CSV table of C-alpha atoms in Angstrom, one decimal:
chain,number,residue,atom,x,y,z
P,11,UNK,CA,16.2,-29.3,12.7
P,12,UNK,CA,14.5,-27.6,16.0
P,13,UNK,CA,10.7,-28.3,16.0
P,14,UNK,CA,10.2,-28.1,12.3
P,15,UNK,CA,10.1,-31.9,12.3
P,16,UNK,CA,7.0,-31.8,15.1
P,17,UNK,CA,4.7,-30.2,12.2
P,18,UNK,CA,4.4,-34.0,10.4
P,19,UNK,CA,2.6,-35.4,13.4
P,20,UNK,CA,-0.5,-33.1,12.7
P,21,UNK,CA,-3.8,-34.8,11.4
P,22,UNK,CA,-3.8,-33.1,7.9
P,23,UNK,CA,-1.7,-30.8,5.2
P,24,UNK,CA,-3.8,-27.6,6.3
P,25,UNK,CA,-2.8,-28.0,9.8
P,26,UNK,CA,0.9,-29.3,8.9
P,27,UNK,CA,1.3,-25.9,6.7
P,28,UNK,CA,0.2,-23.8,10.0
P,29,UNK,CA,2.7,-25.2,12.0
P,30,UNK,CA,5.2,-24.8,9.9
P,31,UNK,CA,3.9,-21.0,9.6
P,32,UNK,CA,4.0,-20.9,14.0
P,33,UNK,CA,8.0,-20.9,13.6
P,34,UNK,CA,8.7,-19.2,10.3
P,35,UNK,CA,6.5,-16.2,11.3
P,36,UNK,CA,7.2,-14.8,14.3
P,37,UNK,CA,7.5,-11.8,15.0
P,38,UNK,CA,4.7,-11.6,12.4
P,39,UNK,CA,0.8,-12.5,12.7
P,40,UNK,CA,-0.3,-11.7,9.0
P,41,UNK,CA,0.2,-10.1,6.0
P,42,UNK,CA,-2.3,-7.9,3.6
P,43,UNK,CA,-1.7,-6.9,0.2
P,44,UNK,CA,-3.1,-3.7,-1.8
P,45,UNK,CA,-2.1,-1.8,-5.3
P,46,UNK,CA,-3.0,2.1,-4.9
P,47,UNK,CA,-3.2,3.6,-8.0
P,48,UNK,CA,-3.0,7.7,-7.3
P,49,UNK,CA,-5.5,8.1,-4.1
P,50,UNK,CA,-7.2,5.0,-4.2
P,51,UNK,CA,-6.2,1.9,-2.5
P,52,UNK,CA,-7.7,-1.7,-2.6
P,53,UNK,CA,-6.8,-5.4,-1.5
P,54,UNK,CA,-5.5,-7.6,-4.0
P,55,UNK,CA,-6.0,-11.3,-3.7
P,56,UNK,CA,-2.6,-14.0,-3.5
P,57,UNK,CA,-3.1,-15.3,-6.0
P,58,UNK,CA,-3.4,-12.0,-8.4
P,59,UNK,CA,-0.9,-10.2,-7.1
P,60,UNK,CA,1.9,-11.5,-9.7
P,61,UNK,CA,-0.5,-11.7,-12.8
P,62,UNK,CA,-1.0,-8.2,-12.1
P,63,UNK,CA,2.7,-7.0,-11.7
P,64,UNK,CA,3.4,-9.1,-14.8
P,65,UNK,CA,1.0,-9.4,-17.0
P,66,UNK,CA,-1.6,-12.8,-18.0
P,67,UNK,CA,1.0,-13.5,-20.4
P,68,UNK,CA,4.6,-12.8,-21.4
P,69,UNK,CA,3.8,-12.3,-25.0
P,70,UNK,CA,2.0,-8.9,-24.4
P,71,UNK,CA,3.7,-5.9,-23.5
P,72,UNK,CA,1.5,-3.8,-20.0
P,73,UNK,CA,2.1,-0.4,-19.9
P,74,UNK,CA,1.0,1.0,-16.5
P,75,UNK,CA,0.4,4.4,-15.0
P,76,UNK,CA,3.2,5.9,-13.1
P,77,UNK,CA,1.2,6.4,-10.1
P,78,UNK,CA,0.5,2.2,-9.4
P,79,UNK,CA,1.9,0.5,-6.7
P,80,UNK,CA,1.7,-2.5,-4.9
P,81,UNK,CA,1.8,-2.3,-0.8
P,82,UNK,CA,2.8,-5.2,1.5
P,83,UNK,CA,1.5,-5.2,5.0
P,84,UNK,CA,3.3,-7.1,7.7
P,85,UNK,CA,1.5,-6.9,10.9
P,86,UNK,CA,3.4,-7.3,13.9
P,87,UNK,CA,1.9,-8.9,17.1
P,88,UNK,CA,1.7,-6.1,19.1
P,89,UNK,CA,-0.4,-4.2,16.3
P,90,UNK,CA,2.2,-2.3,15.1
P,91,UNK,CA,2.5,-2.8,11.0
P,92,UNK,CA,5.5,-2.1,8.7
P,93,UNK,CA,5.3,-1.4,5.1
P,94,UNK,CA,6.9,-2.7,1.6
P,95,UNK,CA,5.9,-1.2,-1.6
P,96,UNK,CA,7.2,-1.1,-4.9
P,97,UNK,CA,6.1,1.1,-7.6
P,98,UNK,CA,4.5,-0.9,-10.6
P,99,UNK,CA,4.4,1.6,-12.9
P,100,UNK,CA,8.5,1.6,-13.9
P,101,UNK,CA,8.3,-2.3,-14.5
P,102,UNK,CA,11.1,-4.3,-13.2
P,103,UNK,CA,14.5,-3.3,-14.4
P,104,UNK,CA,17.0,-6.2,-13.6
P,105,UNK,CA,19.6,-6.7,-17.0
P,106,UNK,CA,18.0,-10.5,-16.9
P,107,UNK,CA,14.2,-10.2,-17.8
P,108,UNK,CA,13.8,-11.2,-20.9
P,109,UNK,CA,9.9,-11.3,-21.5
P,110,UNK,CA,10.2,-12.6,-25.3
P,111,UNK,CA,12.1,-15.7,-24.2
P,112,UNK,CA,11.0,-16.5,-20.9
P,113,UNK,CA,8.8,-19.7,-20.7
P,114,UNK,CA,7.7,-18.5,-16.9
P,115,UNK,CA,6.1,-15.7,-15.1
P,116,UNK,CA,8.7,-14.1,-12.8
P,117,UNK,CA,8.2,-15.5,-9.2
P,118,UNK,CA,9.8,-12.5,-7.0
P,119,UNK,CA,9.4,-8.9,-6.7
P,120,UNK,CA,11.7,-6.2,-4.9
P,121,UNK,CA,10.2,-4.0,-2.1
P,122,UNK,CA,11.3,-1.6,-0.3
P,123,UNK,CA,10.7,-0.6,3.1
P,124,UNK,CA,7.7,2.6,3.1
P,125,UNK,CA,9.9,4.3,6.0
P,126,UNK,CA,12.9,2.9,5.4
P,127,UNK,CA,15.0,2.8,1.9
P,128,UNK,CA,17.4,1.0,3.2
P,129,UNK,CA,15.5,-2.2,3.8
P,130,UNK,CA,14.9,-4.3,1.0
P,131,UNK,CA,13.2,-7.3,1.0
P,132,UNK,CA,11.4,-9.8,-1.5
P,133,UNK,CA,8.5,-11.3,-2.4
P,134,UNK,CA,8.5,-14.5,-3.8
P,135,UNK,CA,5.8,-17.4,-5.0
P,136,UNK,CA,6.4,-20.0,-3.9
P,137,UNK,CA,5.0,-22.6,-7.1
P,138,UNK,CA,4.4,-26.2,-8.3
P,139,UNK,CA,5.5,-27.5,-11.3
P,140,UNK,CA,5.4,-30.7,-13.6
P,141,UNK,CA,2.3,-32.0,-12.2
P,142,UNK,CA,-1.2,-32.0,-14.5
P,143,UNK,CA,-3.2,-33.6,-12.5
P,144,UNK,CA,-3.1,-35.0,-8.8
P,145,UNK,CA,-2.5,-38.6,-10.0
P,146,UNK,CA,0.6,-36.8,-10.6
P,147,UNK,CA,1.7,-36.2,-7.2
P,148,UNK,CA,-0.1,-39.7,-6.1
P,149,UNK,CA,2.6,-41.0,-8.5
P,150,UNK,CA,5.7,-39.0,-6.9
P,151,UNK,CA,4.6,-40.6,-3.2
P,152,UNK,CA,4.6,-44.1,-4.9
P,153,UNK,CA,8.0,-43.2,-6.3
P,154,UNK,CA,9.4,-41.8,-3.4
P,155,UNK,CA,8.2,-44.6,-1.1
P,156,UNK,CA,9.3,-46.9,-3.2
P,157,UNK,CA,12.6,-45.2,-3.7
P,158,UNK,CA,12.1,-45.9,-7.4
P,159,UNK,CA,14.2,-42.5,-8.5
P,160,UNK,CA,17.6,-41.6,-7.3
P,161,UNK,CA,16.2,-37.7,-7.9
P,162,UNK,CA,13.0,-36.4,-7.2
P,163,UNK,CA,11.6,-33.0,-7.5
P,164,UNK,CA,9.2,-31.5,-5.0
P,165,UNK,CA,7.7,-27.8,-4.7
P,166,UNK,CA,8.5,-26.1,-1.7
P,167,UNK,CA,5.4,-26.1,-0.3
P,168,UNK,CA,5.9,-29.8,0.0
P,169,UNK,CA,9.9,-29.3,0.9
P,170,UNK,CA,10.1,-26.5,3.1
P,171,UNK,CA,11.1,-28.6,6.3
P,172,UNK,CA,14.7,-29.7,4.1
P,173,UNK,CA,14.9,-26.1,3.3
P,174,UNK,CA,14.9,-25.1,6.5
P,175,UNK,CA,17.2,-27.5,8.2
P,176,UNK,CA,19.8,-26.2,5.4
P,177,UNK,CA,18.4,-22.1,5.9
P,178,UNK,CA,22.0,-20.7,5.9
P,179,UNK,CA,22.5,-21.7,2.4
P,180,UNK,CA,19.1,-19.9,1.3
P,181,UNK,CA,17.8,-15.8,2.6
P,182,UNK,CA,16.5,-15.7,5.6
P,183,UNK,CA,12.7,-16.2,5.5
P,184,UNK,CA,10.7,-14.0,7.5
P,185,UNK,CA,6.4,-14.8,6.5
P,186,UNK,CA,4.8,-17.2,4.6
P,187,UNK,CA,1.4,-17.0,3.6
P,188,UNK,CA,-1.2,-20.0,3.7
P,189,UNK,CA,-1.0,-22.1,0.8
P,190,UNK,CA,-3.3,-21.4,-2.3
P,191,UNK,CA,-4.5,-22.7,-5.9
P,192,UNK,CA,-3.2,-20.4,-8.9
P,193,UNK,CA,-5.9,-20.2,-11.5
P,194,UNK,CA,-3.9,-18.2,-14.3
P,195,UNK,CA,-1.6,-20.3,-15.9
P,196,UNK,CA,2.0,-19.3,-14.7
P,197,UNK,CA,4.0,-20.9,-17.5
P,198,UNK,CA,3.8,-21.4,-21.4
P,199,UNK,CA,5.1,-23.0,-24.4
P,200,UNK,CA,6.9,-20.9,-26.7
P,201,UNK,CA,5.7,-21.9,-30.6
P,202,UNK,CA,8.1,-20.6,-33.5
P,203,UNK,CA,6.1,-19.9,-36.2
P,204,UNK,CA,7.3,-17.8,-39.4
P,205,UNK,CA,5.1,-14.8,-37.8
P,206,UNK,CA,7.1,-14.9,-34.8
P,207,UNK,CA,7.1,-16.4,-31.5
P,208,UNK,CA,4.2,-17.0,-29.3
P,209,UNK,CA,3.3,-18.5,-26.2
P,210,UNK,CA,1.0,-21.0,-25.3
P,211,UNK,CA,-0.5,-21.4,-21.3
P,212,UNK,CA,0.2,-24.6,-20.2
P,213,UNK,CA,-2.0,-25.7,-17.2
P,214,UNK,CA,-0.7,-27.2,-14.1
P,215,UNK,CA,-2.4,-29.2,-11.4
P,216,UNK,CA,-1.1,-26.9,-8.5
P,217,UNK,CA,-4.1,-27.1,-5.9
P,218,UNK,CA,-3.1,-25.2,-2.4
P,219,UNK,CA,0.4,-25.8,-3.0
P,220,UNK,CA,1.5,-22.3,-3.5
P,221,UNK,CA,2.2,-19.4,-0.8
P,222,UNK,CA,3.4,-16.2,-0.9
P,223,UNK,CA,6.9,-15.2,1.0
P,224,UNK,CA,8.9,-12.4,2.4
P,225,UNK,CA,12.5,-13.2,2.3
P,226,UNK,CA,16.0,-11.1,3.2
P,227,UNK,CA,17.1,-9.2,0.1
P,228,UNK,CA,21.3,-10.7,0.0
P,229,UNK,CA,23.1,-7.5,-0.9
P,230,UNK,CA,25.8,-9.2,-2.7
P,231,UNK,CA,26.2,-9.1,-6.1
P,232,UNK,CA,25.2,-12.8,-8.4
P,233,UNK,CA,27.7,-14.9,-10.2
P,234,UNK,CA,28.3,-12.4,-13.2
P,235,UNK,CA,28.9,-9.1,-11.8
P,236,UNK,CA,30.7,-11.0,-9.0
P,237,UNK,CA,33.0,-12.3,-12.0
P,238,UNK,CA,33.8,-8.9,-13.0
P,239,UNK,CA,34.1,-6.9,-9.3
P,240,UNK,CA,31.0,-5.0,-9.3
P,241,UNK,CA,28.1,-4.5,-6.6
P,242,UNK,CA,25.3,-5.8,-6.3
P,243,UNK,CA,23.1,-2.8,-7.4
P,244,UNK,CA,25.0,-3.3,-10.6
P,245,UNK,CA,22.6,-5.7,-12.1
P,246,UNK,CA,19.1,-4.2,-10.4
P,247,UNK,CA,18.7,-1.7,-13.6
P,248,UNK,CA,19.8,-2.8,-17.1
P,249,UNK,CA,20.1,1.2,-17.7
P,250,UNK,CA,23.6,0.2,-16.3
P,251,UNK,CA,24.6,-1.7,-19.3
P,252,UNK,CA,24.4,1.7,-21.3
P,253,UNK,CA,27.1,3.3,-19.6
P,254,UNK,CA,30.3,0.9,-18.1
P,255,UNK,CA,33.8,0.2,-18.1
P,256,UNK,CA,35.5,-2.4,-16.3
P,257,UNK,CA,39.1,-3.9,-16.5
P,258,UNK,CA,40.0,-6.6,-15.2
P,259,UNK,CA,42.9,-9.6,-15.1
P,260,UNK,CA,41.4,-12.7,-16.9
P,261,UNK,CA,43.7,-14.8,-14.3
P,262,UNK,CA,41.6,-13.5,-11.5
P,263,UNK,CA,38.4,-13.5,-13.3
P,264,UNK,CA,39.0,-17.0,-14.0
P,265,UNK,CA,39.4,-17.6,-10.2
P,266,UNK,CA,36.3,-16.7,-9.4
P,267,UNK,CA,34.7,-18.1,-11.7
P,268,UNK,CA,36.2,-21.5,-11.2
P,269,UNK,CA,35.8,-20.5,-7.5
P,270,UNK,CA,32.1,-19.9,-7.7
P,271,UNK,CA,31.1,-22.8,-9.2
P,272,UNK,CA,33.1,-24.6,-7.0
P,273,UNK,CA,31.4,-23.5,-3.9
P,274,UNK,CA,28.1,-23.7,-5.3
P,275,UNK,CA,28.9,-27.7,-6.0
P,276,UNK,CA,30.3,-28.0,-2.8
P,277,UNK,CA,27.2,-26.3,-0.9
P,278,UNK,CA,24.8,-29.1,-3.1
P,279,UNK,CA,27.1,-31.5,-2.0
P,280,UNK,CA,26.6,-31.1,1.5
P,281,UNK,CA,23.3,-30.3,1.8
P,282,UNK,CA,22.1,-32.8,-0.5
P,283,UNK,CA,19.4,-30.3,-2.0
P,284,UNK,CA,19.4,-28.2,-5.2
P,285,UNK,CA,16.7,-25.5,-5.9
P,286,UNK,CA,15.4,-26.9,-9.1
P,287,UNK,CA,15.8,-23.8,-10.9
P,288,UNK,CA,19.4,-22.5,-10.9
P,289,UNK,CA,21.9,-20.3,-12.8
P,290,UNK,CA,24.4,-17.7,-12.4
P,291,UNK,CA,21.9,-15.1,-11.5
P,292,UNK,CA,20.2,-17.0,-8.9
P,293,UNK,CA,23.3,-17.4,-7.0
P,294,UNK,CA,25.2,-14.4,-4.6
P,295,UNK,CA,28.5,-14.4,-3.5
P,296,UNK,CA,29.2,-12.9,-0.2
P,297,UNK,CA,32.3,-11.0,1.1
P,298,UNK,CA,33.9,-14.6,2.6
P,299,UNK,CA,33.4,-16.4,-1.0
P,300,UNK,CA,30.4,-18.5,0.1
P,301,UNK,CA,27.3,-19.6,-1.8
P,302,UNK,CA,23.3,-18.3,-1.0
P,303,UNK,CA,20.5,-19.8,-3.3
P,304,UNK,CA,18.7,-17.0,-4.0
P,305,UNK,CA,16.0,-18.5,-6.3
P,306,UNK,CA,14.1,-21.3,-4.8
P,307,UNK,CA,10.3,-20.5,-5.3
P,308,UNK,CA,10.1,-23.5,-8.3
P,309,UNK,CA,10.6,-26.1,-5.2
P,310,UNK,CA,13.9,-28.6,-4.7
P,311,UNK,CA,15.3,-31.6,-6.6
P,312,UNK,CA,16.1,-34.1,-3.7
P,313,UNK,CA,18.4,-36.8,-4.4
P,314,UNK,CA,18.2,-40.4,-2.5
P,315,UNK,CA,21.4,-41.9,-2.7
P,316,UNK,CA,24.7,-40.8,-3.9
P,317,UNK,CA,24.3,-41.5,-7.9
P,318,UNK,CA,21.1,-39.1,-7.2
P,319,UNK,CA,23.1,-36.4,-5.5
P,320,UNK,CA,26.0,-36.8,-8.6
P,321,UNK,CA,23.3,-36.2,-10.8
P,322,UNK,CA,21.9,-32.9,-9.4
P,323,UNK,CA,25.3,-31.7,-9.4
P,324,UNK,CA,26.3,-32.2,-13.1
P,325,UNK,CA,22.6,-30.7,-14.1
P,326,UNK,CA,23.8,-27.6,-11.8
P,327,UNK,CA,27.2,-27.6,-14.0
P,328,UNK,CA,24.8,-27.2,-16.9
P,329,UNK,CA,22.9,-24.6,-15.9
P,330,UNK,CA,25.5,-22.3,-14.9
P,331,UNK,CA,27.0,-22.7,-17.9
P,332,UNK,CA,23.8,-22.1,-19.9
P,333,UNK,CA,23.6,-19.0,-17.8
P,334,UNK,CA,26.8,-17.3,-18.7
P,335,UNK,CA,26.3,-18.5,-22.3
P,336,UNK,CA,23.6,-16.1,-22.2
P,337,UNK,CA,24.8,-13.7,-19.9
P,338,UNK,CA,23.5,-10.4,-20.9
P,339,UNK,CA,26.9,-8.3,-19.1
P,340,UNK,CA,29.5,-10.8,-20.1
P,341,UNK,CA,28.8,-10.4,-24.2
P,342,UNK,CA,30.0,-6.9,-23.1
P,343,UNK,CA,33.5,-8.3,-22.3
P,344,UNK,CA,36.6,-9.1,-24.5
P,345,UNK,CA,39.9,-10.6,-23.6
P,346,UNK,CA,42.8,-8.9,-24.8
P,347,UNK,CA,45.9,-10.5,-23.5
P,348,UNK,CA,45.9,-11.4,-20.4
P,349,UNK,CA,43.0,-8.6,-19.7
P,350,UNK,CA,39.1,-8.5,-19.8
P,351,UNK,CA,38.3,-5.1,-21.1
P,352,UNK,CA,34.0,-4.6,-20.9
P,353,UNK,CA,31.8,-1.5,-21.9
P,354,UNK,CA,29.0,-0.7,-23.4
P,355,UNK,CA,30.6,-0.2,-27.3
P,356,UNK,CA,31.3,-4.4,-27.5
P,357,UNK,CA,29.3,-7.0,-28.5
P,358,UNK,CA,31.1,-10.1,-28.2
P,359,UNK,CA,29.4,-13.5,-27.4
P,360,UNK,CA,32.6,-15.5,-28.3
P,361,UNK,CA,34.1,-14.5,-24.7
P,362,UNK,CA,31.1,-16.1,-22.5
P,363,UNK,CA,31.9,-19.1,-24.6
P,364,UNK,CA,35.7,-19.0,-24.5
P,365,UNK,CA,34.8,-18.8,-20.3
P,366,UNK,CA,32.8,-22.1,-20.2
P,367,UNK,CA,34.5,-24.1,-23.0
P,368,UNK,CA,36.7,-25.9,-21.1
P,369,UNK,CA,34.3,-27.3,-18.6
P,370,UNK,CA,31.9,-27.8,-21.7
P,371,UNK,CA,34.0,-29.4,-23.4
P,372,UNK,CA,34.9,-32.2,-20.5
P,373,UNK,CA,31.2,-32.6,-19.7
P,374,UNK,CA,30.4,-33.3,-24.2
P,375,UNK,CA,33.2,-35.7,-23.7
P,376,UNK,CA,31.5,-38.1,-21.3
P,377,UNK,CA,28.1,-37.7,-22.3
P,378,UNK,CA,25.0,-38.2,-20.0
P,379,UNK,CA,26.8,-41.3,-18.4
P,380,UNK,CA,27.1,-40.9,-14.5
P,381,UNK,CA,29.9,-42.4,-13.9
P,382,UNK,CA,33.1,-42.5,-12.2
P,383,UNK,CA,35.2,-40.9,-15.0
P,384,UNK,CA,32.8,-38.6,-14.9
P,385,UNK,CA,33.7,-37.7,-11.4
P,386,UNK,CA,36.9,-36.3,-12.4
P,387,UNK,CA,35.5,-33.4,-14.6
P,388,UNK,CA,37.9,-30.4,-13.2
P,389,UNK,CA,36.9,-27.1,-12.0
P,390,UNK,CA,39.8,-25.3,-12.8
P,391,UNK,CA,42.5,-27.1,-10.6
P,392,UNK,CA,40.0,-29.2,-8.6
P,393,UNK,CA,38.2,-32.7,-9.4
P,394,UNK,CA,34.6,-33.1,-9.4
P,395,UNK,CA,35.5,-36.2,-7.5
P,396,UNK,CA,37.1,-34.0,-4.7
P,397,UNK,CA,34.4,-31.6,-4.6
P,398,UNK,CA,31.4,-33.9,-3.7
P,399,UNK,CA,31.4,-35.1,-0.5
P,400,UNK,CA,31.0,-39.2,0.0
P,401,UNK,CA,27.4,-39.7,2.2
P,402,UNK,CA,26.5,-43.0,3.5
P,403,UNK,CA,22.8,-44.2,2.3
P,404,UNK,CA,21.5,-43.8,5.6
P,405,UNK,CA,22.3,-39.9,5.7
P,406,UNK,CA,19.4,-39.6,2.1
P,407,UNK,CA,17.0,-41.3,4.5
P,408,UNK,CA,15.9,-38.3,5.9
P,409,UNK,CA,14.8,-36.3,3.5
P,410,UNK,CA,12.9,-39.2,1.7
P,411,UNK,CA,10.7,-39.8,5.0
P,412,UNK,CA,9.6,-36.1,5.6
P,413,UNK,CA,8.7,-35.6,1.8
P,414,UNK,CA,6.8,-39.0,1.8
P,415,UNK,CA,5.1,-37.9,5.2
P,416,UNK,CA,4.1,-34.3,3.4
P,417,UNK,CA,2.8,-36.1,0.3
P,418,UNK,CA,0.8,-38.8,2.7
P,419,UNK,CA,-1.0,-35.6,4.7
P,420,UNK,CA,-1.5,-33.6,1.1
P,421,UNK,CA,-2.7,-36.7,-0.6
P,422,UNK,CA,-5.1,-37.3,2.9
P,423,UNK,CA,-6.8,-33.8,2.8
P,424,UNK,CA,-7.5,-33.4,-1.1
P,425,UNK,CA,-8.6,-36.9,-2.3
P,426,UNK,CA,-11.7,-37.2,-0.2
């Protein structure tokens, strides 16, 4: 834990965040943020930097000049600054951003090091979600206090001390920014009507609980190209999916795949955290099989007590297999004996189905019921039950006492 846990004896959620900043951010004192477009160059505020990237909405389509970019400024303590950019104008080209069905504004964006290409790094937003006014968050430090939920979801700005304390399962963080209020609304409601689909803002009470991050980019490739053997620039430019072929023993595939979800359950298990937004593509696989979170700017769930911790688990189940359901390189893939055979000719959802059934089918089979029998759900050849480790109730008392401090100093400075 180091002196991460020193940061909840300050007077107030300001000075609480600035601590926690004094041991994330060294080597670096600040960051500033610009878009050049051709010659010119200007700061861009926070909190516009990823309405700008992305658009106010999903539902409209930006094109941008070739020529825009956005510039990230880290500035070293001894003066010296180093350089991110990414170039607006080409858009972002990962095979997963789908703008039509999205119901959020991205939260990351890929830079690159200005004198080095070989050094990639994010930047992330760090959000809040679920709460619509602050009696909402006076209500989640009741309920945590009270221990009236065996889950409880918290942004990160209000979890980052857990985070930390578990950093190896997560990139490494190298700045955060102080926290700020988002005044575009960051995620909608999508409306089918018989004209089509459109998206409504929905607002969110979110006051000074977001920040801005740089965090390690993991070169290792996420849960779907990992299934099928291919690197992790694989899945950075959906151009990709134009041109491929890939065979590949459904046995082994199988393995991993049984394998991944596996460690990812495991990794929940024993840190007794879950990003709250998960899927296939928000987990990498390195080169010794283990699990990094990839994804954790929407906050943490935090279970606390064991039925909690069982419950984050089978929503992760879920989501992974939501995720490969929709996987946009998988429908590319058909079994034929005991081979996968992918390219870009075949469109085939039936395998990404035929890959999850079994696990589907168990979890359809008991229901929303958490309970033992439920437990015994296999991963391939290994029980749920053997998978998640056993905690005492003392060992959830931790978490619940640093998120109930954070909410007390949040709640102190912003209901005066």
């Amino acid at each position: 834990m180091g002196n991460y846990i020193s940061c909840l004896n300050e007077r107030n959620y300001y000075d609480y965040f600035q601590c926690i900043r004094k041991y994330i951010n060294p080597p670096f004192e600040s960051a500033s943020y610009f878009i050049r477009r051709k010659s010119r160059t200007e700061a861009i505020q926070k909190n516009l930097i990823f309405p700008t990237i992305y658009g106010y909405t999903l539902s409209r389509n930006y094109t941008f000049s070739e020529d825009l970019h956005l510039i990230v400024s880290l500035r070293k303590w001894n003066g010296e600054d180093v350089k991110y950019i990414i170039d607006i104008g080409k858009g972002r080209r990962d095979i997963y951003l789908d703008e039509f069905s999205r119901t959020k504004t991205p939260e990351s964006i890929l830079l690159i090091n200005l004198d080095n290409n070989n050094d990639l790094k994010k930047l992330i937003e760090a959000r809040a979600y679920y709460f619509t006014t602050r009696k909402d968050i006076e209500k989640l430090f009741k309920r945590v206090c009270r221990k009236l939920d065996n889950v409880f979801y918290v942004p990160l700005s209000l979890s980052l001390i857990p985070l930390t304390n578990n950093s190896k399962y997560f990139p490494k963080i190298y700045y955060i920014s102080r926290p700020y209020t988002i005044e575009i609304p960051y995620v909608y409601e999508i409306i089918y009507k018989s004209s089509g689909i459109t998206k409504k803002p929905i607002e969110i009470f979110n006051k000074d609980l977001n920040f801005l991050s740089i965090i390690d980019f993991e070169e290792h490739p996420t849960i779907e190209p990992y299934l099928l053997g291919l690197n992790y620039d694989f899945e950075l430019d959906r151009r990709n999916l134009d041109k491929f072929e890939i065979q590949i023993n459904y046995d082994e595939l199988e393995h991993r795949f049984y394998n991944s979800i596996t460690k990812t359950l495991e990794t929940i298990s024993i840190s007794k955290i879950s990003p709250e937004d998960i899927g296939p593509y928000q987990i990498v696989i390195d080169n010794n099989g283990n699990i990094r979170f990839i994804d954790f700017a929407s906050g943490l769930k935090i279970p606390t007590n064991q039925k909690g911790l069982e419950k984050i688990i089978i929503e992760a189940i879920k989501d992974i297999i939501v995720g490969i359901k929709e996987s946009p390189l998988l429908k590319h893939c058909i079994k034929v004996g005991n081979t996968v055979v992918c390219n870009e000719k075949i469109i085939n959802p039936n395998f990404r189905k035929m890959l999850v059934y079994d696990i589907e089918k168990q979890l359809e089979d008991y229901g929303n019921k958490l309970s033992k029998p439920i437990r015994n759900i296999k991963i391939g050849d290994s029980r749920l039950s053997d998978i998640i480790y056993q905690h005492g109730k003392d060992e959830f008392e931790e978490n619940s006492k640093i998120i109930s401090r954070v909410l007390e100093l949040y709640l102190k400075s912003y209901n005066n």
